Amino acid sequence: MPGILQKTTQSPSTIAGLNIKSGKYTVRFAQGRNEVEEALRLRFRVFNLEMGKGYTRSYFDFLDEDEFDRYCHHLVVVENSTQEVVGTYRLQDVNTAEQGRGFYTASEFAIHLFPSRILLNAIELGRACIEKSHRNSRVLYLLWKGIAQYAQLMGMRYLFGCCSLNTMEAEEAWTVFRQLKRGDHLHPDYHILPSPKFRCLKPDAEAKSDTPVMLPQLFELYLKLGAKVCSPPALDKAFQTTDFLILLDLEQLSTQTKNLFFK
């Protein structure tokens, strides 16, 4: 594969050894079950307690955990002085998906309609969050630096996953879809429907005028990096969000962005 991403023979232990320090933080993969649980507790605090979303079952053990977590790689940002996990992302590729429960995104969208050349060379992203008191550009930068290094080690070209809105309102979801279309953020080649139980029906009458909707910061970041939306909205009733399927081709990143994350 040309450019920044070359196929590698790196072993899982080498990938797990990723360790990048910047200021008072370090990004690496969670080491052992205890640190994975720290990431799951962080997710519970952000999704359930702060946002009022997430799984109801998480209140029993204060962990945002599902059947996919045990098979995924958990990228974490740790505060050096306290060793507290303050940021996290869940990652997996086709190998871990085949060994486990498949891709999480496949539970919501018909991603088998992607060409195999994409899925075989892609990393699924999910469950991104940062502790409120550490929500700064440095932590977000380190998470993306970690994703970039992981992609480089694995020789992967694409990133994909669900990007969420903090709403279950169909009218707002379709307003955002039209907004994305006007902004040329829809993928020209892929329009992948949600699974039947996740479909978000269009309102009987569209809004007469679309007031712009402010997207979540992470959603905006994906779009600025060049990610394309590959689906109409999907309603995730369990997590109480509206999701869109996004795809980012790392080879299409600007030179400035490549230098920022891959050097």
Coordinates of C-alpha atoms in Angstrom, one line a residue:
M1 CA 0.0 0.0 0.0
P2 CA 1.6 3.3 -1.0
G3 CA 2.1 6.3 1.1
I4 CA 2.1 6.5 4.9
L5 CA 0.5 3.1 5.4
Q6 CA 2.6 0.0 4.7
K7 CA 1.7 -3.6 5.6
T8 CA 3.5 -4.8 8.7
T9 CA 4.4 -8.1 10.4
Q10 CA 4.2 -6.4 13.9
S11 CA 3.1 -8.8 16.6
P12 CA 0.3 -8.0 19.0
S13 CA 2.8 -7.5 21.8
T14 CA 4.6 -4.9 19.7
I15 CA 1.3 -3.1 19.0
A16 CA 0.4 -3.3 22.7
G17 CA 3.8 -1.7 23.5
L18 CA 2.7 1.6 21.8
N19 CA 3.7 4.3 24.3
I20 CA 3.7 8.1 23.5
K21 CA 4.3 10.7 26.1
S22 CA 3.3 14.4 25.7
G23 CA 3.4 16.8 28.6
K24 CA 1.6 15.3 31.6
Y25 CA -0.1 12.5 29.6
T26 CA 0.8 9.2 28.0
V27 CA -1.2 7.3 25.3
R28 CA -1.0 3.5 25.1
F29 CA -3.1 0.4 25.1
A30 CA -4.8 -0.7 28.3
Q31 CA -2.6 -3.2 30.2
G32 CA -4.7 -5.9 31.8
R33 CA -8.2 -6.2 32.9
N34 CA -7.9 -3.7 35.7
E35 CA -6.9 -0.9 33.3
V36 CA -9.6 -2.0 30.8
E37 CA -12.1 -1.6 33.7
E38 CA -10.8 1.9 34.3
A39 CA -11.6 2.8 30.7
L40 CA -15.1 1.2 31.1
R41 CA -15.7 3.2 34.3
L42 CA -14.7 6.4 32.5
R43 CA -17.1 5.6 29.7
F44 CA -19.9 5.1 32.3
R45 CA -19.2 8.4 33.9
V46 CA -19.2 10.2 30.6
F47 CA -22.1 8.4 28.8
N48 CA -24.4 7.6 31.7
L49 CA -23.8 10.1 34.4
E50 CA -22.7 13.2 32.4
M51 CA -24.7 12.7 29.2
G52 CA -27.6 10.8 30.6
K53 CA -27.3 8.2 27.9
G54 CA -25.7 4.7 27.8
Y55 CA -27.0 1.3 28.8
T56 CA -29.4 1.0 31.7
R57 CA -27.6 -2.2 32.8
S58 CA -24.4 -0.2 33.3
Y59 CA -25.8 1.2 36.6
F60 CA -25.4 -2.3 38.2
D61 CA -21.6 -2.3 38.0
F62 CA -20.8 1.3 36.9
L63 CA -19.1 -0.1 33.8
D64 CA -20.1 0.8 30.2
E65 CA -19.4 -2.7 28.8
D66 CA -20.9 -4.8 26.1
E67 CA -20.1 -8.2 24.4
F68 CA -17.6 -6.6 22.0
D69 CA -15.3 -5.1 24.7
R70 CA -13.4 -8.3 25.6
Y71 CA -12.2 -8.7 22.0
C72 CA -11.2 -5.1 21.3
H73 CA -8.1 -3.1 21.9
H74 CA -8.6 -0.3 24.3
L75 CA -6.6 2.8 23.7
V76 CA -6.2 5.0 26.8
V77 CA -4.7 8.3 27.7
V78 CA -3.2 8.2 31.2
E79 CA -2.3 11.2 33.4
N80 CA 1.3 10.5 34.3
S81 CA 1.2 11.8 37.9
T82 CA -1.9 9.8 39.0
Q83 CA -2.0 7.0 36.4
E84 CA -5.7 7.8 36.0
V85 CA -7.3 6.9 32.7
V86 CA -8.6 10.2 31.4
G87 CA -9.4 9.3 27.7
T88 CA -10.2 6.2 25.8
Y89 CA -11.1 4.8 22.3
R90 CA -12.2 1.2 21.5
L91 CA -10.5 -0.2 18.4
Q92 CA -10.6 -3.4 16.4
D93 CA -9.8 -4.8 13.0
V94 CA -11.1 -7.6 10.9
N95 CA -9.0 -10.2 12.7
T96 CA -10.2 -9.3 16.2
A97 CA -13.8 -9.0 14.8
E98 CA -13.6 -12.6 13.3
Q99 CA -12.2 -13.9 16.6
G100 CA -14.9 -12.2 18.6
R101 CA -18.4 -11.0 18.0
G102 CA -17.8 -9.2 14.7
F103 CA -17.8 -5.5 14.2
Y104 CA -20.1 -3.5 16.5
T105 CA -21.1 -1.3 13.5
A106 CA -22.5 -4.4 11.8
S107 CA -25.2 -4.6 14.5
E108 CA -26.5 -1.3 13.3
F109 CA -25.6 -1.1 9.6
A110 CA -25.3 -3.4 6.6
I111 CA -21.5 -2.9 6.4
H112 CA -21.1 -6.1 4.4
L113 CA -22.0 -3.9 1.5
F114 CA -18.6 -2.2 1.8
P115 CA -16.1 -3.7 -0.6
S116 CA -13.9 -6.3 1.0
R117 CA -10.8 -4.2 0.2
I118 CA -12.2 -1.6 2.7
L119 CA -13.2 -4.0 5.6
L120 CA -9.9 -5.9 5.2
N121 CA -7.9 -2.7 5.6
A122 CA -10.0 -0.9 8.2
I123 CA -10.0 -0.2 11.9
E124 CA -13.4 0.2 13.6
L125 CA -13.5 3.1 16.1
G126 CA -15.9 3.5 18.9
R127 CA -16.8 4.5 22.5
A128 CA -14.6 7.6 22.4
C129 CA -14.7 9.8 25.5
I130 CA -12.5 12.1 27.7
E131 CA -12.9 12.9 31.4
K132 CA -14.6 16.3 31.7
S133 CA -11.7 17.8 33.8
H134 CA -9.2 16.7 31.1
R135 CA -11.2 17.6 28.1
N136 CA -8.5 19.5 26.2
S137 CA -6.8 19.5 22.8
R138 CA -3.8 17.6 24.2
V139 CA -5.7 14.6 25.3
L140 CA -7.7 14.5 22.0
Y141 CA -4.5 14.9 20.0
L142 CA -2.9 12.0 21.9
L143 CA -5.9 9.7 21.2
W144 CA -5.6 10.5 17.5
K145 CA -1.9 10.1 17.6
G146 CA -2.4 6.7 19.1
I147 CA -5.0 5.7 16.4
A148 CA -2.6 6.9 13.7
Q149 CA 0.3 4.9 15.1
Y150 CA -1.9 1.8 15.5
A151 CA -3.1 2.1 11.9
Q152 CA 0.5 2.5 10.7
L153 CA 1.6 -0.6 12.7
M154 CA -1.3 -2.6 11.3
G155 CA -0.9 -1.3 7.8
M156 CA -4.6 -0.1 7.7
R157 CA -5.9 2.5 5.4
Y158 CA -9.4 3.2 6.6
L159 CA -11.2 4.1 9.8
F160 CA -14.9 3.6 10.2
G161 CA -17.6 3.5 12.9
C162 CA -20.7 5.1 14.3
C163 CA -20.8 8.8 14.9
S164 CA -23.5 9.8 17.3
L165 CA -25.9 12.7 18.0
N166 CA -27.2 13.0 21.5
T167 CA -30.9 12.8 20.4
M168 CA -33.5 10.3 19.5
E169 CA -35.7 12.8 17.6
A170 CA -36.3 11.8 14.0
E171 CA -36.9 15.3 12.8
E172 CA -33.6 16.5 14.2
A173 CA -31.8 13.5 12.8
W174 CA -33.1 14.1 9.3
T175 CA -32.3 17.8 9.6
V176 CA -28.7 16.8 10.3
F177 CA -28.7 14.4 7.3
R178 CA -29.8 17.2 5.0
Q179 CA -27.3 19.5 6.6
L180 CA -24.5 16.9 5.9
K181 CA -25.8 16.6 2.3
R182 CA -25.6 20.3 1.7
G183 CA -22.1 20.4 3.1
D184 CA -20.9 17.7 0.7
H185 CA -20.2 15.3 3.6
L186 CA -22.1 12.3 2.1
H187 CA -20.0 9.6 0.5
P188 CA -20.4 9.6 -3.2
D189 CA -20.2 5.8 -3.6
Y190 CA -21.7 4.2 -0.5
H191 CA -25.2 4.6 0.9
I192 CA -25.6 1.9 3.5
L193 CA -29.0 1.4 5.2
P194 CA -29.3 0.7 8.9
S195 CA -30.6 -2.7 10.1
P196 CA -34.4 -2.7 10.2
K197 CA -34.7 -2.3 14.0
F198 CA -32.4 0.7 13.9
R199 CA -34.1 2.6 11.0
C200 CA -35.1 6.2 11.6
L201 CA -38.3 6.9 9.7
K202 CA -38.6 10.2 8.0
P203 CA -41.2 12.5 9.4
D204 CA -44.4 12.8 7.3
A205 CA -43.6 16.4 6.5
E206 CA -40.1 17.8 6.3
A207 CA -39.3 21.0 8.2
K208 CA -40.1 24.1 6.1
S209 CA -36.7 25.6 7.0
D210 CA -33.7 23.8 8.4
T211 CA -32.1 25.6 11.3
P212 CA -28.5 24.5 11.4
V213 CA -27.8 21.9 14.1
M214 CA -24.5 22.1 16.1
L215 CA -22.8 18.8 15.8
P216 CA -20.8 17.2 18.6
Q217 CA -17.1 18.1 18.7
L218 CA -16.0 14.7 17.7
F219 CA -18.4 14.5 14.7
E220 CA -17.1 17.9 13.5
L221 CA -13.5 16.7 13.9
Y222 CA -14.2 13.6 11.7
L223 CA -15.7 15.8 9.0
K224 CA -12.8 18.3 9.1
L225 CA -10.4 15.4 8.6
G226 CA -12.4 14.4 5.5
A227 CA -14.6 11.6 6.8
K228 CA -17.7 10.9 4.7
V229 CA -21.1 9.8 6.0
C230 CA -22.2 6.6 4.4
S231 CA -25.7 6.2 5.8
P232 CA -29.0 7.9 6.8
P233 CA -29.6 8.2 10.5
A234 CA -30.1 5.2 12.7
L235 CA -31.8 5.1 16.1
D236 CA -29.8 3.3 18.8
K237 CA -32.6 2.8 21.3
A238 CA -30.4 0.9 23.8
F239 CA -27.8 3.7 23.9
Q240 CA -30.4 6.5 23.3
T241 CA -28.5 8.1 20.5
T242 CA -28.8 8.7 16.7
D243 CA -25.9 7.2 14.8
F244 CA -24.4 7.8 11.4
L245 CA -22.0 5.4 9.6
I246 CA -18.7 7.3 8.7
L247 CA -15.7 6.3 6.7
L248 CA -12.3 8.0 6.6
D249 CA -9.6 7.2 4.1
L250 CA -6.2 7.9 5.7
E251 CA -4.5 8.2 2.4
Q252 CA -6.7 11.2 1.6
L253 CA -5.6 13.2 4.7
S254 CA -3.9 16.5 4.0
T255 CA -0.1 16.6 4.2
Q256 CA -0.4 18.8 7.3
T257 CA -2.6 16.3 9.1
K258 CA -0.4 13.3 8.1
N259 CA 2.6 15.2 9.6
L260 CA 0.7 16.0 12.7
F261 CA -0.4 12.4 13.6
F262 CA 2.0 10.1 11.7
K263 CA 5.4 11.6 12.4

